[in-house]
JSON list of C-alpha atoms in Angstrom, two decimals:
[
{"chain": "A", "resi": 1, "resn": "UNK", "atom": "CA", "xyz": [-23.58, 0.75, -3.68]},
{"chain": "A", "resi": 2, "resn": "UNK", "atom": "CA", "xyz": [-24.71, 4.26, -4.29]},
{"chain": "A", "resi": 3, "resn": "UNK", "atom": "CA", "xyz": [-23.93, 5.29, -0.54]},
{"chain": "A", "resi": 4, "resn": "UNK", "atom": "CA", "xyz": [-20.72, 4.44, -1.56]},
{"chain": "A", "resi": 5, "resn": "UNK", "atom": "CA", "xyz": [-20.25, 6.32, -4.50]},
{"chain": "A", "resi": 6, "resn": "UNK", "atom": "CA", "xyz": [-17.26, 9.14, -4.79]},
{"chain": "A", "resi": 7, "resn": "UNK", "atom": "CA", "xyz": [-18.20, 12.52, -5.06]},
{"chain": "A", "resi": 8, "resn": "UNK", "atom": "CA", "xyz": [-19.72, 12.92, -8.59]},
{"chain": "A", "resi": 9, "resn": "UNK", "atom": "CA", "xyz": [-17.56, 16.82, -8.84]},
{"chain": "A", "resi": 10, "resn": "UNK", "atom": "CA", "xyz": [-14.55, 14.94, -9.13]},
{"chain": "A", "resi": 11, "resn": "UNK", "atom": "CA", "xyz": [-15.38, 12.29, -11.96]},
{"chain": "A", "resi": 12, "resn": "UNK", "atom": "CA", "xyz": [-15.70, 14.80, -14.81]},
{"chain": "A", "resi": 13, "resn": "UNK", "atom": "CA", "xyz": [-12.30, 16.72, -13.91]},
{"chain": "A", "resi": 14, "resn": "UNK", "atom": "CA", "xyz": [-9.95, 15.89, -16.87]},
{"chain": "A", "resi": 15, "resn": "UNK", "atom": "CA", "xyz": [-7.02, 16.16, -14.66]},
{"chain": "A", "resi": 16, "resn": "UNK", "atom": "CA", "xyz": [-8.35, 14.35, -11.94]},
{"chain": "A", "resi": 17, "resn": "UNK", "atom": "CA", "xyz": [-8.91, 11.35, -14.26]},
{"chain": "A", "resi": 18, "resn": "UNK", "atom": "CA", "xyz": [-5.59, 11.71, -15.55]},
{"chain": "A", "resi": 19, "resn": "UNK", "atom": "CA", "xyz": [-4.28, 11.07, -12.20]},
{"chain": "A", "resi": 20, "resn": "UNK", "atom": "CA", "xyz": [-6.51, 8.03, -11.46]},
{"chain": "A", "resi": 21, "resn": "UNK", "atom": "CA", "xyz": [-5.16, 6.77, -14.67]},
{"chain": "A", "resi": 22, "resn": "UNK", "atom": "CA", "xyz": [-1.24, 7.97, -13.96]},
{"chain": "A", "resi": 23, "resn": "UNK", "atom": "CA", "xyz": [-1.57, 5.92, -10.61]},
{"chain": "A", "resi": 24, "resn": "UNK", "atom": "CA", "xyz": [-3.43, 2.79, -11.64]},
{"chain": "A", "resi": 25, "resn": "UNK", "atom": "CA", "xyz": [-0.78, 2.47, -13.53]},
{"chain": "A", "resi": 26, "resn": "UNK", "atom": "CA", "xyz": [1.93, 3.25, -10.98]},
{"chain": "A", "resi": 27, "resn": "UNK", "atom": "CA", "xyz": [0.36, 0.67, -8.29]},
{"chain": "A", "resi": 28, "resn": "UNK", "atom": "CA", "xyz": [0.63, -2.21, -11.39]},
{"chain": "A", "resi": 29, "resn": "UNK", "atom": "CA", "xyz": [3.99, -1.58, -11.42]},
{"chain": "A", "resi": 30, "resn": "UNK", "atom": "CA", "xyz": [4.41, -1.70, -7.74]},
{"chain": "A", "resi": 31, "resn": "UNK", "atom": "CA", "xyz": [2.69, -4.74, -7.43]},
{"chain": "A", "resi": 32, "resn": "UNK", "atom": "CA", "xyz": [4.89, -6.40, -9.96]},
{"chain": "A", "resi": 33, "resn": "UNK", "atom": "CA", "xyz": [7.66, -5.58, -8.00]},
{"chain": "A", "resi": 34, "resn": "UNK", "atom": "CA", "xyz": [6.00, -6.87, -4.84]},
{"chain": "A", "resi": 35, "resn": "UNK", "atom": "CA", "xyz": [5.20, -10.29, -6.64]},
{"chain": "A", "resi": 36, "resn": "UNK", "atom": "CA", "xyz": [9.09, -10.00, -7.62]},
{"chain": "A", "resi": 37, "resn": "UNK", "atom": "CA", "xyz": [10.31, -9.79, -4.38]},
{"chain": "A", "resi": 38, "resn": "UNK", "atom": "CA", "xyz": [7.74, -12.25, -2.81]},
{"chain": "A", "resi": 39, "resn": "UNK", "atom": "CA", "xyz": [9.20, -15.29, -5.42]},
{"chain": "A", "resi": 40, "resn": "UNK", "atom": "CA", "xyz": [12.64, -13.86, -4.62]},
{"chain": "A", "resi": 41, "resn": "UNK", "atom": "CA", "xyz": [11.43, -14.31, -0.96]},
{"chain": "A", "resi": 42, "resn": "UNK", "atom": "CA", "xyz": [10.17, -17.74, -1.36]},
{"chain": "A", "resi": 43, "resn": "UNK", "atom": "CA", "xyz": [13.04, -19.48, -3.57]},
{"chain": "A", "resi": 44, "resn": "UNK", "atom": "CA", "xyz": [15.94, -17.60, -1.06]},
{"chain": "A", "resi": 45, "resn": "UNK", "atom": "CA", "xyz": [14.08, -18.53, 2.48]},
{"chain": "A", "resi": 46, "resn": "UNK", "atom": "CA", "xyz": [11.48, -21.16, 1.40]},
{"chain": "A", "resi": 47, "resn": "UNK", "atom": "CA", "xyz": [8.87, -18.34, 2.44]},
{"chain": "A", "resi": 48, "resn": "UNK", "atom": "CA", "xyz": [5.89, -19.04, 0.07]},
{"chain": "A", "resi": 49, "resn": "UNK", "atom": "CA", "xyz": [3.00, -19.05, 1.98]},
{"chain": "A", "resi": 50, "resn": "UNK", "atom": "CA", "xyz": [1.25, -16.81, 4.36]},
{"chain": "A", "resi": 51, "resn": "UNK", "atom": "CA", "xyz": [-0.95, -19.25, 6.00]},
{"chain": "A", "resi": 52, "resn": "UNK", "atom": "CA", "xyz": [2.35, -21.04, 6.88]},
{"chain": "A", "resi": 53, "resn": "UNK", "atom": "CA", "xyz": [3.35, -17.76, 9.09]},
{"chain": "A", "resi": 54, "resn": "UNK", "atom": "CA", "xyz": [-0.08, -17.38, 10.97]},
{"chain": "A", "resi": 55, "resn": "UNK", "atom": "CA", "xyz": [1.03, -18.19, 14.16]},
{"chain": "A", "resi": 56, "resn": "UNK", "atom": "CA", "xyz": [4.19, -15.93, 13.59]},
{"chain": "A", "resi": 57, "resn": "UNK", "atom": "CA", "xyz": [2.10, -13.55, 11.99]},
{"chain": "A", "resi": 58, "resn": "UNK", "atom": "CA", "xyz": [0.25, -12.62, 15.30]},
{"chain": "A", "resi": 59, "resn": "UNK", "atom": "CA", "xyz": [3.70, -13.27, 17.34]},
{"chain": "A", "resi": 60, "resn": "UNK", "atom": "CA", "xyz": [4.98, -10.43, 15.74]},
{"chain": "A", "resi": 61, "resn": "UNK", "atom": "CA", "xyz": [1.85, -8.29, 15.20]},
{"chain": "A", "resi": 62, "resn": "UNK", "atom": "CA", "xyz": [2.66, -7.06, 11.78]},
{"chain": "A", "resi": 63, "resn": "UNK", "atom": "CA", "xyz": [-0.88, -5.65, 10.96]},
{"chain": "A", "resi": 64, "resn": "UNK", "atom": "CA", "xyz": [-1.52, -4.36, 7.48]},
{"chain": "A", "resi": 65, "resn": "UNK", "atom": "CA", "xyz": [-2.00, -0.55, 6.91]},
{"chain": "A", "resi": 66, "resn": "UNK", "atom": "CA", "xyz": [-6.40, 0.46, 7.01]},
{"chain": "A", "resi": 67, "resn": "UNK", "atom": "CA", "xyz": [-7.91, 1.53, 4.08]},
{"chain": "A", "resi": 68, "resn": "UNK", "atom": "CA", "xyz": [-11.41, 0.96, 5.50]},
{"chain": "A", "resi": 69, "resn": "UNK", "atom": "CA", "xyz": [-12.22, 5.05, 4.34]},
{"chain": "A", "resi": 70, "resn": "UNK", "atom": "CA", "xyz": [-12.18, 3.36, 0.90]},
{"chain": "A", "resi": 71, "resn": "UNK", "atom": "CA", "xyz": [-14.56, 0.98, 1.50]},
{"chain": "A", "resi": 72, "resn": "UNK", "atom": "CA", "xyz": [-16.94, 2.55, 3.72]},
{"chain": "A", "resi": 73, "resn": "UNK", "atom": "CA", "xyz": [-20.69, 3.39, 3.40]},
{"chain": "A", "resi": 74, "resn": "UNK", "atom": "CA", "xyz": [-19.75, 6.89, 3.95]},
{"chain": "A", "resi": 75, "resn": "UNK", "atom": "CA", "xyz": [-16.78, 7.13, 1.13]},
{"chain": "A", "resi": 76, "resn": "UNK", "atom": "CA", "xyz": [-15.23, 10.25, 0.88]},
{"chain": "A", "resi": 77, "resn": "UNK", "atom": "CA", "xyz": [-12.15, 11.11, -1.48]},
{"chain": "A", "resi": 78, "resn": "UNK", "atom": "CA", "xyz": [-10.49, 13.04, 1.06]},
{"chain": "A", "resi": 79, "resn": "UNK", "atom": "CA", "xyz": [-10.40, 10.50, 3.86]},
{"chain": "A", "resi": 80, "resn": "UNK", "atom": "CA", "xyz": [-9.31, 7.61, 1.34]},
{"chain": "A", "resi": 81, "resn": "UNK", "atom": "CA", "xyz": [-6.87, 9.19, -0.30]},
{"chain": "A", "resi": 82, "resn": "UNK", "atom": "CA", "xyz": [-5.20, 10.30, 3.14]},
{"chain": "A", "resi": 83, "resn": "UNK", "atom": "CA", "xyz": [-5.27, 6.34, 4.03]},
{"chain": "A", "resi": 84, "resn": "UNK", "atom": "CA", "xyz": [-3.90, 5.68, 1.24]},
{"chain": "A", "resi": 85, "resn": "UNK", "atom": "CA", "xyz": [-1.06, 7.91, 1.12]},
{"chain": "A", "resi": 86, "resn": "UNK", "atom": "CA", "xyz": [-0.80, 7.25, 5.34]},
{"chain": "A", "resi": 87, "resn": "UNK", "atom": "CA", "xyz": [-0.55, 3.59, 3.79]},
{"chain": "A", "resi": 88, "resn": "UNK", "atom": "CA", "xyz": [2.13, 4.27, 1.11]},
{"chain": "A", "resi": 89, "resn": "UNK", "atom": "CA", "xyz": [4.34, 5.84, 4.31]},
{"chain": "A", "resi": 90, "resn": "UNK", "atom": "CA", "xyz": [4.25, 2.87, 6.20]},
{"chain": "A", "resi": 91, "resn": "UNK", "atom": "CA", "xyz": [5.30, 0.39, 3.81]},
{"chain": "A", "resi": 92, "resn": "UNK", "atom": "CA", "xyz": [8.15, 2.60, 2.36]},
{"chain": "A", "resi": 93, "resn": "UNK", "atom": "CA", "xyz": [9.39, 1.94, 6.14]},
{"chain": "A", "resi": 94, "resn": "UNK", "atom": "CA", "xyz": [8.74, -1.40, 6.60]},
{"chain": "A", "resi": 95, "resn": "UNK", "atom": "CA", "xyz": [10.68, -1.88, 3.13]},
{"chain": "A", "resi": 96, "resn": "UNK", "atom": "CA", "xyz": [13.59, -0.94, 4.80]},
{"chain": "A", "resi": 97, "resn": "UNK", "atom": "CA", "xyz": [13.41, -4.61, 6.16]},
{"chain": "A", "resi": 98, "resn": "UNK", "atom": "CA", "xyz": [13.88, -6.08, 3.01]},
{"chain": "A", "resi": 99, "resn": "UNK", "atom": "CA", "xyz": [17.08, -4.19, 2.45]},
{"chain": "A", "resi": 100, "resn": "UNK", "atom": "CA", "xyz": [18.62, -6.42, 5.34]},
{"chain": "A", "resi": 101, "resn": "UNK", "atom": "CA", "xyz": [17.45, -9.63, 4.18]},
{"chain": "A", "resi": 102, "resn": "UNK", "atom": "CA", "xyz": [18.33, -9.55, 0.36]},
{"chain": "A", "resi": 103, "resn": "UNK", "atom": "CA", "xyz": [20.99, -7.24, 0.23]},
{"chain": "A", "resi": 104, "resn": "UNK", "atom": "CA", "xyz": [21.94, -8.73, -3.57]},
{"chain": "A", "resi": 105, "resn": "UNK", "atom": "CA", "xyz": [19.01, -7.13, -4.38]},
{"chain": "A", "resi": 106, "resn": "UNK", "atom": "CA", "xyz": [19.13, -4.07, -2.73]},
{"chain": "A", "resi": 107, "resn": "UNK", "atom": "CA", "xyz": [18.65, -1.89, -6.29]},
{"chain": "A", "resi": 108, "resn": "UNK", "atom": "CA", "xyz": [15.49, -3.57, -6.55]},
{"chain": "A", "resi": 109, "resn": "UNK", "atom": "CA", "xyz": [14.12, -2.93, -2.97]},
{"chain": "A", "resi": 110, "resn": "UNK", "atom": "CA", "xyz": [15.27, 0.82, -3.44]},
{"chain": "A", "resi": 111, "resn": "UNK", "atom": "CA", "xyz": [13.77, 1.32, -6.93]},
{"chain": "A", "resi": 112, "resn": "UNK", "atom": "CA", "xyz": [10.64, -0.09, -5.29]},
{"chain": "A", "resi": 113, "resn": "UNK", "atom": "CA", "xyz": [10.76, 2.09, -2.03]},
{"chain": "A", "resi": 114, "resn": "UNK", "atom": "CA", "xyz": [11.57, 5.45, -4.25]},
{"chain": "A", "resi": 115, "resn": "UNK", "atom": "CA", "xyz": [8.03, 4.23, -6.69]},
{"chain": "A", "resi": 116, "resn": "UNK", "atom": "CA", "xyz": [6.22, 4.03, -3.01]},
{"chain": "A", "resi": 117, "resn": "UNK", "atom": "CA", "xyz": [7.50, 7.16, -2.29]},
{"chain": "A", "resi": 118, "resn": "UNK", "atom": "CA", "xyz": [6.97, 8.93, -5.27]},
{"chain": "A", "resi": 119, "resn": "UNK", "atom": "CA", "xyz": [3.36, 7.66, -5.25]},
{"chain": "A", "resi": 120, "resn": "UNK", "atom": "CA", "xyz": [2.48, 8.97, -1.81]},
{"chain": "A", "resi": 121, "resn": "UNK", "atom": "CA", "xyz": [3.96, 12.07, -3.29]},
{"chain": "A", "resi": 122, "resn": "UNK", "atom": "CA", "xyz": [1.43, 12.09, -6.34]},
{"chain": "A", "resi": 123, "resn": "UNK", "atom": "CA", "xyz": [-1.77, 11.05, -4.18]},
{"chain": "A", "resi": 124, "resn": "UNK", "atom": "CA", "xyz": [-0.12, 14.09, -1.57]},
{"chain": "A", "resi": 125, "resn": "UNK", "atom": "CA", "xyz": [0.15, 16.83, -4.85]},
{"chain": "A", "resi": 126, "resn": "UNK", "atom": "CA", "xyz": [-3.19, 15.65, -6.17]},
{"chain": "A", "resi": 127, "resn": "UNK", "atom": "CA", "xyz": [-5.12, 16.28, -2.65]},
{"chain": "A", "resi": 128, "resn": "UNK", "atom": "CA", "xyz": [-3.58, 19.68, -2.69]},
{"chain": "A", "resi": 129, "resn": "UNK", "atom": "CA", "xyz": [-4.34, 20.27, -6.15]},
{"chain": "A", "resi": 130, "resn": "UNK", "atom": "CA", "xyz": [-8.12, 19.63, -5.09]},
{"chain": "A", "resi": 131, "resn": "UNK", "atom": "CA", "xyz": [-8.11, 21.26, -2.40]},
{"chain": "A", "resi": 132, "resn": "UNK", "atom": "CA", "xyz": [-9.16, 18.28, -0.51]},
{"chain": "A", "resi": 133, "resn": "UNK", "atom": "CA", "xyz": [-9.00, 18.22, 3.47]},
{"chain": "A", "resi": 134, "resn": "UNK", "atom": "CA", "xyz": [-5.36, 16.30, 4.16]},
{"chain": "A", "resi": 135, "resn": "UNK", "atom": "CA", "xyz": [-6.99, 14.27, 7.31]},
{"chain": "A", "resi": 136, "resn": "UNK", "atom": "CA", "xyz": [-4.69, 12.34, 9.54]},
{"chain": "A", "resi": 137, "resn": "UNK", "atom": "CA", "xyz": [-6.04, 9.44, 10.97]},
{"chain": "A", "resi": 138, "resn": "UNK", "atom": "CA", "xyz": [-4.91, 8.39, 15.13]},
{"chain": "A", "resi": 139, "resn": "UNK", "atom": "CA", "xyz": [-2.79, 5.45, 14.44]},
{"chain": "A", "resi": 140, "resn": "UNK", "atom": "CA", "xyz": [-3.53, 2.61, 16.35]},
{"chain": "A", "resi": 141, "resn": "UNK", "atom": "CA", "xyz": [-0.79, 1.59, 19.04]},
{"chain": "A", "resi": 142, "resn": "UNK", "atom": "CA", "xyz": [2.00, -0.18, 16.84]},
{"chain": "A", "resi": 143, "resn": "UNK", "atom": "CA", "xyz": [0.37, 0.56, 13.71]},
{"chain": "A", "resi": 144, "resn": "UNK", "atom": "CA", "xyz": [3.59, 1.88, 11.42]},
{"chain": "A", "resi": 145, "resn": "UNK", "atom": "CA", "xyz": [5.93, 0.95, 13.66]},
{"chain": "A", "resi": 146, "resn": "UNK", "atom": "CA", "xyz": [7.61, -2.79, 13.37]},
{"chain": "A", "resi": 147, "resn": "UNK", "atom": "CA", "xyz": [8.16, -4.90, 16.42]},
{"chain": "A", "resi": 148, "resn": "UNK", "atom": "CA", "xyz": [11.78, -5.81, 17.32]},
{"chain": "A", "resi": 149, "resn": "UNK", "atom": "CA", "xyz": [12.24, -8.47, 15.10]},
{"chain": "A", "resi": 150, "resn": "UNK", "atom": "CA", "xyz": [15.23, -10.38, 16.70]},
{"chain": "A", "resi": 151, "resn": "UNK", "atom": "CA", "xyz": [15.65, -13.67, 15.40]},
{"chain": "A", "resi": 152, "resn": "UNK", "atom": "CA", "xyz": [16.98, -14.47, 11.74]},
{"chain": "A", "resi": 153, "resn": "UNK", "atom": "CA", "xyz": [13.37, -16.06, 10.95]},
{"chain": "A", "resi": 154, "resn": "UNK", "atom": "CA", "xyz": [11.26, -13.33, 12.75]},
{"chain": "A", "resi": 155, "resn": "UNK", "atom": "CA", "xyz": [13.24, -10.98, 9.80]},
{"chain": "A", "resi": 156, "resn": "UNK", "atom": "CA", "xyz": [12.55, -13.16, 7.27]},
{"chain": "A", "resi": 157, "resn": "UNK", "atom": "CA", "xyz": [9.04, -14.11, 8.18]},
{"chain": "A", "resi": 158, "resn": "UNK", "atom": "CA", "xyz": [8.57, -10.40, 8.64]},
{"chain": "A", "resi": 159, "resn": "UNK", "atom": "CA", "xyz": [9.59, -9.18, 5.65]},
{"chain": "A", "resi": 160, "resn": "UNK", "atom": "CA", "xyz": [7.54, -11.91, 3.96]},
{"chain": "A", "resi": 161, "resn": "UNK", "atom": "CA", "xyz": [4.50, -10.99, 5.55]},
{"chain": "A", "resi": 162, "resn": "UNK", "atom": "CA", "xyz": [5.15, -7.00, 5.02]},
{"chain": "A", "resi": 163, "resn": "UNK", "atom": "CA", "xyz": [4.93, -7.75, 1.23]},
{"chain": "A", "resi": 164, "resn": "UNK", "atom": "CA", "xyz": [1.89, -10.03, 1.96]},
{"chain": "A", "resi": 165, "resn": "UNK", "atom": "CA", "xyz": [0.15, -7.37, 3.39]},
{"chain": "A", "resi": 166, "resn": "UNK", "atom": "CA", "xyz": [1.43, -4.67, 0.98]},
{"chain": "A", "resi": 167, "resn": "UNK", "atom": "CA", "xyz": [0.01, -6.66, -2.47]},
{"chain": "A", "resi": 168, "resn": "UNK", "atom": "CA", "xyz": [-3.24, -6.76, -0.24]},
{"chain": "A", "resi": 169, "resn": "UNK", "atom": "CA", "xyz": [-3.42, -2.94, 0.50]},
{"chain": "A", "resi": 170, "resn": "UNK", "atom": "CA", "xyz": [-2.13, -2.10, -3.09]},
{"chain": "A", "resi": 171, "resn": "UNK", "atom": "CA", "xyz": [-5.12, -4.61, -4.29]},
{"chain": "A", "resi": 172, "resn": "UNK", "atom": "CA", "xyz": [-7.64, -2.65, -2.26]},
{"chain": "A", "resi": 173, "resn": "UNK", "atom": "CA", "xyz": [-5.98, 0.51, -3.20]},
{"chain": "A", "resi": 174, "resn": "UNK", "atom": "CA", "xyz": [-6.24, -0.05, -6.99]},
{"chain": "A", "resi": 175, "resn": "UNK", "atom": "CA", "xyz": [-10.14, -0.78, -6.84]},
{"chain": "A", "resi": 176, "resn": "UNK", "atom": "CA", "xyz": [-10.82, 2.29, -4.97]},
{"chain": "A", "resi": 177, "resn": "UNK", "atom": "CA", "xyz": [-9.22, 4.41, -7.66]},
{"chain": "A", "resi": 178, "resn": "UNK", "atom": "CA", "xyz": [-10.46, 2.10, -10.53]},
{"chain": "A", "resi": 179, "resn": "UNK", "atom": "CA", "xyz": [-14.01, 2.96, -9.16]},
{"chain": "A", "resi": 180, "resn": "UNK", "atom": "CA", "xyz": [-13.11, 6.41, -9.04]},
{"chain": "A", "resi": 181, "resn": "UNK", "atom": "CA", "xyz": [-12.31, 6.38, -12.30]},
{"chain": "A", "resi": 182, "resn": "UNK", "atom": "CA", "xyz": [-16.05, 4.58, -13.68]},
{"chain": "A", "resi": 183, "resn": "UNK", "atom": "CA", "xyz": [-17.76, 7.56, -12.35]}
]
C-alpha cells in the first residue's frame, strides 16, 4: 500500500486539494450522466447488460481506455493524471457515437461530451500548474480509435459498451483522486 502512495509534496498544497475536490465532484456528475444515458440505452434498444454483448464486445474490439499508472506499485501523479486526461480524450470521441444513435437526446450527449472535455481541460491546467511532466503514453494499435461499426446493432451495441467502459474508467478514476485526496 505504501509503494503505492502519491507523492506526499502534493497532499498538503491547498490548491491542489481544491482540485481533487473540484473534480471528484465533476466525475459524479459525469457518471450520472453516463448511468442516464445507459437506462436511456437500455429502455430505447433493450441494451441492459454487458455480459449480454461479450461476444460482440471482442467482435468489435472496443477496449476501455488504461489507467493502470493509477494503480501501479510505482504510482506517480504525473503518469496518472496523463492517463487520465489521455482517457477523458478518448471517450469525448467515442461519444460522438451516441450522437447517432439517440439523436432526441443529442443536448444531453453534448452537455456530457463538453463536461468530458472541460475535465481533461482541468486535469491538463492542473499538471501545468504543478509543473508536472505531461507524459504521453504509445497507444496501443486501435486503442482511441473505434472500429467501423457497420451494422445498426454493432452501433448500438457499441455505444452501449463505450458507456460500459466509460462508468468503469470514471470508477477507477475517482478512487485514484479520492486517495489523493486522504494523503
Amino acid at each position: 500500500m505504501l509503494q503505492a502512495a502519491p507523492l506526499p509534496e502534493f497532499s498538503g498544497d491547498q490548491d491542489f486539494q481544491q482540485f481533487l475536490q473540484k473534480d471528484l465532484e465533476y466525475i459524479r456528475k459525469i457518471k450520472g450522466d453516463v448511468t442516464q444515458l445507459q437506462q436511456l440505452m437500455c429502455t430505447t434498444f433493450q441494451l441492459c447488460s454487458e455480459e449480454e454483448l461479450m461476444l460482440v464486445k471482442q467482435k468489435l474490439g472496443i477496449s476501455q481506455a488504461p489507467l493502470d499508472q493509477c494503480h501501479s506499485k510505482t504510482f506517480q501523479v504525473d503518469a496518472c493524471f496523463s492517463q487520465i486526461r489521455d482517457g477523458l480524450q478518448i471517450y469525448h470521441g467515442h461519444l460522438a457515437v451516441l450522437l447517432q444513435l439517440l439523436p432526441d437526446h443529442a443536448s444531453s450527449v453534448d452537455g456530457l461530451r463538453l463536461d468530458v472535455s472541460n475535465l481533461s481541460s482541468n486535469v491538463q491546467q492542473q499538471m501545468e500548474d504543478l509543473g508536472l511532466n505531461v507524459v504521453t503514453y504509445p497507444k496501443t494499435e486501435g486503442q482511441g480509435t473505434l472500429p467501423s461499426l457497420l451494422s445498426d446493432f454493432d452501433k448500438q451495441a457499441g455505444g452501449f459498451i463505450i458507456l460500459a467502459n466509460f462508468q468503469r474508467f470514471l470508477e477507477t478514476a475517482f478512487r485514484a483522486l479520492r486517495h489523493l485526496t486522504q494523503l
